[in-house]
Amino acid sequence: MNGPEQWLNDWRKAGALSLSRHDPAKEGITVSAFLPAAALISSAEKLGQAGYTLLDISALEALEGLVVTYHFDSFKEPGRLALRVLVSPRKPALPSLYSVFQGAEWHEREAADFFGLVFENNPNLIPLLLPDDLPGPPPLRKKNGALSPISKLGLLGQAEIIDPGFGAACGLGE
Amino acid sequence: MAAPEKLLVDGIRKARSRVEPPIINLKPVNWFFDLNRAMSIWPVTFGLACCAIEMMAVSMARFDIARFGAEVFRPSVRQADLLMVNGTVTKKMAPAVVRLYEQMPAPKYVMACGNCSISGGPFKFEGQYGLVEGIDQLIPVDVYIPGCPPRPEAFLEGIFKVQEIITGRRWWPEPKEMIS
Ligand code: SF4
C-alpha cells in the first residue's frame, strides 16, 4: 500500500520536475507531479502494479507548452493522482502508455485528434472522434495570445518545485 | 471533361442522385398511388442527437404517429421513403447521411428536424470545427422543423407537410385554438 506521500517520494526519485499536494475536496486529486517524458512509462508501471487504473488523458495548451495530464485512480485507496508532462507545441511527442494500460490507446487517439500530439508506439494512432481528413490545425490548439502561464492555471496546488529550470520557465521561484 | 464538383462543406460531397419525374405519368393512377404513399410513410430509424428522443416520443402511445400512418420505422433506408435528419450532423457523419440519402429508393423525402440539422443550431459559432451547418447543403430538404428540440406536435406537423407535398393538400384539421 502506497499513500500519497510515498507516491510523492517515488516520483521524486524518478526525477520529477515539481511535486504538488492538492485539496482533494476542491481539486479532486490528492497529489500530482510534473514528470520528464522519459519517466512516464516507469511511473505508470508502478501505479499499475499498485492497482491503479488510467482514468483519462487530457491536454491543455499553456504559454510554456502543452500540458498533458494523466489521471489515475484505484479501487483500493481513496484519492486520485495525476501525472503531468510538459511537451513542446512544435514537436509534441510523448511515449505511449499502451504497453502499460491497453486502454490508453483510445485516450491517446483522442488527445492526438484535438491537440496534434504524437504518441510514439501507439499501435493505431488514427483519429478517434474527428474525421480523418479534417483540414487545418488541431482544433483545440489556441491562437497565439490566448495562452496563460502554467502558474495561473491552477494545476500546481501546493507546489514544491524541484527542477529550478522548470520553475524558472513557469515563472515560479524555489 | 466536367468541371470539378464544388464542395460546400470541407471535403464532403453533395448527394448526386435526384428524384426524376415518373416515366409514365397517368395522372389518376399516380394520384391513387401518391395518396397511398402519403398515408403510409415509412421513415428511417435514424437519430443523430437529442432530437431523436423526440422522434421516439412521437412514435410512442401518447403522440402516436401511427394515427397518421407513419409508424413503420425501417432499419434500412432501402425500405424507407422519409429520412428524418434528427440532430447534430457532424462532418464525420455527413458522408454517411449523404450515402443513406442516395440509397433510398424514390420517391423520397427529407425532413430536417431541429435547429442542428437546419443550420448548426446551438453549435454554430465562430471557430467551430466539427459540424455541418445545415444538412441542406448536402442533401435536398423538403420540410424543416425548427426547435431545439421540436415538440412532438411539430414532428406530426412535419409529417402532415410531407403528406401535403406528396398529394397536394392537407388532410388534417388545423389546430385553430393553438394559433391564437
Ligand atoms: S437542435 Fe437541440 S435538441 Fe436537436 S439535436 Fe440539436 S441540440 Fe439537440
GROMACS .gro file of C-alpha atoms and ligand atoms in nm:
model
  362
    1MET     CA    1   0.000   0.000   0.000
    2ASN     CA    2   0.129   0.334  -0.103
    3GLY     CA    3  -0.011   0.650   0.049
    4PRO     CA    4   0.007   0.982  -0.134
    5GLU     CA    5   0.331   1.071   0.045
    6GLN     CA    6   0.501   0.755  -0.080
    7TRP     CA    7   0.395   0.835  -0.432
    8LEU     CA    8   0.550   1.178  -0.397
    9ASN     CA    9   0.872   1.010  -0.280
   10ASP     CA   10   0.858   0.770  -0.570
   11TRP     CA   11   0.818   1.048  -0.821
   12ARG     CA   12   1.098   1.249  -0.658
   13LYS     CA   13   1.326   0.951  -0.715
   14ALA     CA   14   1.204   0.922  -1.072
   15GLY     CA   15   1.328   1.274  -1.139
   16ALA     CA   16   1.009   1.478  -1.110
   17LEU     CA   17   1.030   1.845  -1.209
   18SER     CA   18   0.779   1.951  -0.947
   19LEU     CA   19   0.554   1.786  -0.691
   20SER     CA   20   0.218   1.915  -0.572
   21ARG     CA   21  -0.020   1.840  -0.290
   22HIS     CA   22  -0.384   1.922  -0.356
   23ASP     CA   23  -0.701   1.959  -0.156
   24PRO     CA   24  -0.899   1.659  -0.283
   25ALA     CA   25  -1.231   1.813  -0.176
   26LYS     CA   26  -1.169   2.109  -0.403
   27GLU     CA   27  -0.947   1.979  -0.679
   28GLY     CA   28  -1.043   1.613  -0.699
   29ILE     CA   29  -0.687   1.487  -0.676
   30THR     CA   30  -0.458   1.428  -0.378
   31VAL     CA   31  -0.110   1.459  -0.527
   32SER     CA   32   0.036   1.528  -0.867
   33ALA     CA   33   0.373   1.570  -1.031
   34PHE     CA   34   0.526   1.713  -1.345
   35LEU     CA   35   0.748   1.436  -1.480
   36PRO     CA   36   1.002   1.436  -1.760
   37ALA     CA   37   0.858   1.239  -2.053
   38ALA     CA   38   1.126   0.972  -2.008
   39ALA     CA   39   0.999   0.885  -1.658
   40LEU     CA   40   0.638   0.849  -1.762
   41ILE     CA   41   0.622   0.481  -1.851
   42SER     CA   42   0.814   0.357  -1.547
   43SER     CA   43   0.597   0.567  -1.313
   44ALA     CA   44   0.278   0.445  -1.479
   45GLU     CA   45   0.402   0.087  -1.447
   46LYS     CA   46   0.445   0.131  -1.072
   47LEU     CA   47   0.095   0.275  -1.044
   48GLY     CA   48  -0.038  -0.015  -1.247
   49GLN     CA   49   0.133  -0.267  -1.019
   50ALA     CA   50  -0.024  -0.096  -0.717
   51GLY     CA   51  -0.371  -0.148  -0.867
   52TYR     CA   52  -0.423   0.195  -1.016
   53THR     CA   53  -0.604   0.239  -1.346
   54LEU     CA   54  -0.577   0.513  -1.601
   55LEU     CA   55  -0.887   0.735  -1.592
   56ASP     CA   56  -0.820   0.975  -1.873
   57ILE     CA   57  -0.562   1.166  -2.066
   58SER     CA   58  -0.625   1.533  -2.113
   59ALA     CA   59  -0.425   1.811  -2.266
   60LEU     CA   60  -0.418   2.185  -2.222
   61GLU     CA   61  -0.223   2.445  -2.408
   62ALA     CA   62  -0.035   2.682  -2.180
   63LEU     CA   63   0.216   2.954  -2.251
   64GLU     CA   64   0.506   2.718  -2.178
   65GLY     CA   65   0.378   2.435  -2.397
   66LEU     CA   66   0.122   2.158  -2.394
   67VAL     CA   67   0.043   2.019  -2.050
   68VAL     CA   68  -0.066   1.656  -2.083
   69THR     CA   69  -0.235   1.519  -1.771
   70TYR     CA   70  -0.282   1.151  -1.690
   71HIS     CA   71  -0.532   1.085  -1.411
   72PHE     CA   72  -0.514   0.763  -1.212
   73ASP     CA   73  -0.748   0.609  -0.959
   74SER     CA   74  -0.764   0.291  -0.762
   75PHE     CA   75  -1.044   0.083  -0.616
   76LYS     CA   76  -0.839   0.011  -0.306
   77GLU     CA   77  -0.718   0.350  -0.195
   78PRO     CA   78  -0.905   0.677  -0.181
   79GLY     CA   79  -0.780   0.973  -0.380
   80ARG     CA   80  -0.694   1.033  -0.740
   81LEU     CA   81  -0.344   1.105  -0.864
   82ALA     CA   82  -0.226   1.300  -1.162
   83LEU     CA   83   0.092   1.278  -1.363
   84ARG     CA   84   0.166   1.569  -1.591
   85VAL     CA   85   0.411   1.612  -1.871
   86LEU     CA   86   0.502   1.935  -2.044
   87VAL     CA   87   0.572   1.898  -2.414
   88SER     CA   88   0.680   2.145  -2.674
   89PRO     CA   89   0.398   2.256  -2.903
   90ARG     CA   90   0.632   2.245  -3.201
   91LYS     CA   91   0.726   1.881  -3.153
   92PRO     CA   92   0.455   1.734  -2.931
   93ALA     CA   93   0.583   1.377  -2.898
   94LEU     CA   94   0.529   1.152  -2.598
   95PRO     CA   95   0.576   0.782  -2.527
   96SER     CA   96   0.255   0.581  -2.545
   97LEU     CA   97   0.121   0.415  -2.231
   98TYR     CA   98  -0.030   0.135  -2.442
   99SER     CA   99   0.225  -0.114  -2.310
  100VAL     CA  100   0.110  -0.049  -1.951
  101PHE     CA  101  -0.261   0.025  -1.989
  102GLN     CA  102  -0.407  -0.108  -2.310
  103GLY     CA  103  -0.699   0.131  -2.288
  104ALA     CA  104  -0.462   0.425  -2.311
  105GLU     CA  105  -0.473   0.376  -2.686
  106TRP     CA  106  -0.812   0.542  -2.721
  107HIS     CA  107  -0.735   0.827  -2.482
  108GLU     CA  108  -0.419   0.896  -2.675
  109ARG     CA  109  -0.601   0.895  -3.005
  110GLU     CA  110  -0.847   1.148  -2.868
  111ALA     CA  111  -0.568   1.374  -2.743
  112ALA     CA  112  -0.397   1.336  -3.079
  113ASP     CA  113  -0.719   1.438  -3.256
  114PHE     CA  114  -0.762   1.763  -3.071
  115PHE     CA  115  -0.407   1.870  -2.990
  116GLY     CA  116  -0.192   1.709  -3.258
  117LEU     CA  117   0.005   1.511  -3.000
  118VAL     CA  118   0.211   1.222  -3.131
  119PHE     CA  119   0.224   0.915  -2.909
  120GLU     CA  120   0.520   0.703  -3.001
  121ASN     CA  121   0.450   0.329  -3.013
  122ASN     CA  122   0.076   0.370  -3.005
  123PRO     CA  123  -0.021   0.084  -3.236
  124ASN     CA  124  -0.313   0.260  -3.402
  125LEU     CA  125  -0.274   0.636  -3.391
  126ILE     CA  126  -0.560   0.727  -3.626
  127PRO     CA  127  -0.834   0.981  -3.546
  128LEU     CA  128  -1.087   0.853  -3.297
  129LEU     CA  129  -1.353   1.124  -3.282
  130LEU     CA  130  -1.273   1.359  -3.567
  131PRO     CA  131  -1.287   1.278  -3.938
  132ASP     CA  132  -0.963   1.153  -4.091
  133ASP     CA  133  -0.934   1.443  -4.330
  134LEU     CA  134  -1.030   1.742  -4.116
  135PRO     CA  135  -0.839   2.034  -4.265
  136GLY     CA  136  -0.649   2.289  -4.062
  137PRO     CA  137  -0.453   2.269  -3.738
  138PRO     CA  138  -0.578   2.051  -3.449
  139PRO     CA  139  -0.897   2.226  -3.337
  140LEU     CA  140  -0.825   2.277  -2.968
  141ARG     CA  141  -0.483   2.435  -3.017
  142LYS     CA  142  -0.521   2.801  -2.931
  143LYS     CA  143  -0.439   3.101  -3.141
  144ASN     CA  144  -0.146   3.294  -3.004
  145GLY     CA  145  -0.230   3.549  -2.742
  146ALA     CA  146  -0.496   3.343  -2.571
  147LEU     CA  147  -0.249   3.144  -2.361
  148SER     CA  148  -0.198   3.159  -1.985
  149PRO     CA  149   0.115   3.055  -1.796
  150ILE     CA  150   0.104   2.728  -1.601
  151SER     CA  151   0.124   2.913  -1.269
  152LYS     CA  152  -0.217   3.075  -1.345
  153LEU     CA  153  -0.393   2.756  -1.449
  154GLY     CA  154  -0.448   2.618  -1.101
  155LEU     CA  155  -0.267   2.295  -1.181
  156LEU     CA  156   0.005   2.324  -0.924
  157GLY     CA  157  -0.181   2.322  -0.591
  158GLN     CA  158   0.066   2.348  -0.307
  159ALA     CA  159   0.375   2.300  -0.516
  160GLU     CA  160   0.729   2.205  -0.445
  161ILE     CA  161   0.950   2.292  -0.742
  162ILE     CA  162   1.238   2.050  -0.775
  163ASP     CA  163   1.387   2.138  -1.108
  164PRO     CA  164   1.493   2.506  -1.097
  165GLY     CA  165   1.487   2.528  -1.476
  166PHE     CA  166   1.125   2.416  -1.480
  167GLY     CA  167   1.040   2.661  -1.202
  168ALA     CA  168   1.202   2.948  -1.385
  169ALA     CA  169   1.027   2.854  -1.710
  170CYS     CA  170   0.694   2.862  -1.529
  171GLY     CA  171   0.775   3.188  -1.351
  172LEU     CA  172   0.794   3.024  -1.009
  173GLY     CA  173   1.088   3.055  -0.771
  174GLU     CA  174   1.221   2.786  -0.539
  175MET     CA  175  -1.445   1.685  -6.903
  176ALA     CA  176  -1.694   1.803  -6.644
  177ALA     CA  177  -1.590   2.082  -6.411
  178PRO     CA  178  -1.478   1.956  -6.071
  179GLU     CA  179  -1.760   1.939  -5.824
  180LYS     CA  180  -1.778   2.233  -5.586
  181LEU     CA  181  -1.762   2.111  -5.229
  182LEU     CA  182  -1.970   2.322  -4.994
  183VAL     CA  183  -1.851   2.167  -4.671
  184ASP     CA  184  -1.483   2.069  -4.633
  185GLY     CA  185  -1.423   1.765  -4.842
  186ILE     CA  186  -1.780   1.632  -4.819
  187ARG     CA  187  -1.958   1.592  -5.149
  188LYS     CA  188  -2.324   1.661  -5.211
  189ALA     CA  189  -2.577   1.391  -5.288
  190ARG     CA  190  -2.561   1.310  -5.659
  191SER     CA  191  -2.896   1.142  -5.710
  192ARG     CA  192  -3.211   1.337  -5.783
  193VAL     CA  193  -3.574   1.239  -5.791
  194GLU     CA  194  -3.678   1.204  -6.155
  195PRO     CA  195  -4.036   1.269  -6.272
  196PRO     CA  196  -4.231   0.948  -6.344
  197ILE     CA  197  -4.161   0.797  -6.688
  198ILE     CA  198  -4.524   0.709  -6.750
  199ASN     CA  199  -4.744   0.972  -6.590
  200LEU     CA  200  -5.102   0.851  -6.578
  201LYS     CA  201  -5.248   1.121  -6.353
  202PRO     CA  202  -5.536   0.930  -6.182
  203VAL     CA  203  -5.319   0.623  -6.126
  204ASN     CA  204  -5.036   0.827  -5.984
  205TRP     CA  205  -5.276   1.023  -5.768
  206PHE     CA  206  -5.404   0.697  -5.624
  207PHE     CA  207  -5.054   0.570  -5.554
  208ASP     CA  208  -4.947   0.904  -5.407
  209LEU     CA  209  -5.243   0.904  -5.172
  210ASN     CA  210  -5.148   0.559  -5.051
  211ARG     CA  211  -4.786   0.660  -5.013
  212ALA     CA  212  -4.880   0.969  -4.815
  213MET     CA  213  -5.094   0.771  -4.572
  214SER     CA  214  -4.827   0.509  -4.511
  215ILE     CA  215  -4.497   0.692  -4.490
  216TRP     CA  216  -4.213   0.470  -4.376
  217PRO     CA  217  -3.947   0.678  -4.202
  218VAL     CA  218  -3.593   0.560  -4.132
  219THR     CA  219  -3.494   0.482  -3.775
  220PHE     CA  220  -3.227   0.743  -3.772
  221GLY     CA  221  -3.116   0.961  -3.484
  222LEU     CA  222  -2.801   1.165  -3.453
  223ALA     CA  223  -2.852   1.353  -3.128
  224CYS     CA  224  -3.108   1.473  -2.873
  225CYS     CA  225  -3.378   1.550  -3.133
  226ALA     CA  226  -3.405   1.176  -3.191
  227ILE     CA  227  -3.552   1.145  -2.841
  228GLU     CA  228  -3.850   1.349  -2.962
  229MET     CA  229  -3.879   1.126  -3.265
  230MET     CA  230  -3.905   0.834  -3.022
  231ALA     CA  231  -4.165   1.022  -2.819
  232VAL     CA  232  -4.376   1.092  -3.126
  233SER     CA  233  -4.375   0.726  -3.220
  234MET     CA  234  -4.495   0.618  -2.874
  235ALA     CA  235  -4.851   0.590  -2.747
  236ARG     CA  236  -4.907   0.947  -2.627
  237PHE     CA  237  -4.842   1.127  -2.954
  238ASP     CA  238  -4.894   0.815  -3.162
  239ILE     CA  239  -4.762   0.880  -3.508
  240ALA     CA  240  -4.947   0.561  -3.611
  241ARG     CA  241  -5.268   0.766  -3.631
  242PHE     CA  242  -5.122   0.919  -3.945
  243GLY     CA  243  -4.976   0.601  -4.088
  244ALA     CA  244  -4.610   0.678  -4.033
  245GLU     CA  245  -4.527   0.437  -3.751
  246VAL     CA  246  -4.335   0.179  -3.951
  247PHE     CA  247  -3.980   0.290  -3.879
  248ARG     CA  248  -3.746   0.099  -4.105
  249PRO     CA  249  -3.395  -0.003  -4.004
  250SER     CA  250  -3.280   0.017  -4.366
  251VAL     CA  251  -3.311   0.321  -4.589
  252ARG     CA  252  -3.373   0.088  -4.880
  253GLN     CA  253  -3.720   0.023  -4.739
  254ALA     CA  254  -3.797   0.378  -4.635
  255ASP     CA  255  -3.934   0.687  -4.802
  256LEU     CA  256  -3.875   0.954  -4.541
  257LEU     CA  257  -3.535   1.043  -4.398
  258MET     CA  258  -3.568   1.244  -4.078
  259VAL     CA  259  -3.234   1.401  -4.008
  260ASN     CA  260  -3.270   1.422  -3.631
  261GLY     CA  261  -2.998   1.617  -3.466
  262THR     CA  262  -2.643   1.726  -3.496
  263VAL     CA  263  -2.474   1.637  -3.825
  264THR     CA  264  -2.100   1.617  -3.766
  265LYS     CA  265  -1.855   1.635  -4.051
  266LYS     CA  266  -1.764   1.277  -3.969
  267MET     CA  267  -2.124   1.161  -4.002
  268ALA     CA  268  -2.217   1.379  -4.302
  269PRO     CA  269  -2.079   1.148  -4.575
  270ALA     CA  270  -2.287   0.866  -4.424
  271VAL     CA  271  -2.600   1.083  -4.432
  272VAL     CA  272  -2.536   1.158  -4.799
  273ARG     CA  273  -2.489   0.790  -4.868
  274LEU     CA  274  -2.809   0.699  -4.683
  275TYR     CA  275  -3.000   0.953  -4.889
  276GLU     CA  276  -2.858   0.813  -5.209
  277GLN     CA  277  -2.952   0.460  -5.109
  278MET     CA  278  -3.318   0.546  -5.061
  279PRO     CA  279  -3.547   0.443  -5.346
  280ALA     CA  280  -3.752   0.729  -5.491
  281PRO     CA  281  -3.995   0.884  -5.426
  282LYS     CA  282  -3.809   1.001  -5.119
  283TYR     CA  283  -3.849   1.290  -4.881
  284VAL     CA  284  -3.620   1.452  -4.626
  285MET     CA  285  -3.713   1.629  -4.306
  286ALA     CA  286  -3.451   1.840  -4.131
  287CYS     CA  287  -3.559   1.805  -3.770
  288GLY     CA  288  -3.424   2.052  -3.518
  289ASN     CA  289  -3.204   2.356  -3.533
  290CYS     CA  290  -2.888   2.149  -3.555
  291SER     CA  291  -2.969   1.988  -3.885
  292ILE     CA  292  -3.128   2.308  -4.021
  293SER     CA  293  -2.837   2.542  -3.954
  294GLY     CA  294  -2.597   2.404  -3.695
  295GLY     CA  295  -2.827   2.537  -3.422
  296PRO     CA  296  -2.668   2.595  -3.083
  297PHE     CA  297  -2.331   2.472  -3.210
  298LYS     CA  298  -2.293   2.731  -3.481
  299PHE     CA  299  -2.027   2.971  -3.360
  300GLU     CA  300  -1.711   3.119  -3.492
  301GLY     CA  301  -1.433   2.865  -3.489
  302GLN     CA  302  -1.650   2.554  -3.461
  303TYR     CA  303  -1.471   2.273  -3.638
  304GLY     CA  304  -1.691   1.968  -3.624
  305LEU     CA  305  -2.033   2.039  -3.769
  306VAL     CA  306  -2.210   2.076  -4.099
  307GLU     CA  307  -2.408   2.397  -4.065
  308GLY     CA  308  -2.724   2.287  -4.236
  309ILE     CA  309  -2.780   1.946  -4.390
  310ASP     CA  310  -2.948   2.116  -4.688
  311GLN     CA  311  -2.601   2.198  -4.814
  312LEU     CA  312  -2.555   1.828  -4.882
  313ILE     CA  313  -2.896   1.672  -4.947
  314PRO     CA  314  -3.221   1.832  -5.068
  315VAL     CA  315  -3.455   1.901  -4.775
  316ASP     CA  316  -3.832   1.907  -4.820
  317VAL     CA  317  -3.953   2.006  -4.473
  318TYR     CA  318  -3.777   2.198  -4.197
  319ILE     CA  319  -3.894   2.153  -3.839
  320PRO     CA  320  -3.737   2.418  -3.616
  321GLY     CA  321  -3.692   2.376  -3.242
  322CYS     CA  322  -3.430   2.259  -3.002
  323PRO     CA  323  -3.573   2.000  -2.991
  324PRO     CA  324  -3.902   2.041  -3.180
  325ARG     CA  325  -4.212   1.938  -2.986
  326PRO     CA  326  -4.365   1.604  -3.088
  327GLU     CA  327  -4.660   1.800  -3.229
  328ALA     CA  328  -4.414   1.974  -3.459
  329PHE     CA  329  -4.295   1.636  -3.584
  330LEU     CA  330  -4.657   1.548  -3.660
  331GLU     CA  331  -4.699   1.877  -3.845
  332GLY     CA  332  -4.387   1.785  -4.041
  333ILE     CA  333  -4.546   1.455  -4.140
  334PHE     CA  334  -4.861   1.645  -4.248
  335LYS     CA  335  -4.644   1.873  -4.456
  336VAL     CA  336  -4.478   1.577  -4.627
  337GLN     CA  337  -4.824   1.436  -4.698
  338GLU     CA  338  -4.917   1.773  -4.843
  339ILE     CA  339  -4.609   1.770  -5.065
  340ILE     CA  340  -4.697   1.422  -5.189
  341THR     CA  341  -5.068   1.474  -5.253
  342GLY     CA  342  -5.104   1.850  -5.292
  343ARG     CA  343  -5.341   1.906  -5.000
  344ARG     CA  344  -5.356   1.898  -4.622
  345TRP     CA  345  -5.551   1.607  -4.482
  346TRP     CA  346  -5.596   1.702  -4.118
  347PRO     CA  347  -5.774   1.992  -3.946
  348GLU     CA  348  -5.568   2.294  -3.841
  349PRO     CA  349  -5.542   2.323  -3.462
  350LYS     CA  350  -5.716   2.665  -3.454
  351GLU     CA  351  -5.716   2.723  -3.079
  352MET     CA  352  -5.338   2.695  -3.083
  353ILE     CA  353  -5.292   2.958  -3.350
  354SER     CA  354  -5.434   3.240  -3.132
  355SF4     S1  355  -3.145   2.102  -3.221
  355SF4    FE1  356  -3.119   2.096  -2.999
  355SF4     S2  357  -3.228   1.912  -2.933
  355SF4    FE2  358  -3.192   1.893  -3.155
  355SF4     S3  359  -3.004   1.779  -3.176
  355SF4    FE3  360  -2.951   1.998  -3.179
  355SF4     S4  361  -2.902   2.046  -2.965
  355SF4    FE4  362  -3.014   1.851  -2.966
   0.00000   0.00000   0.00000
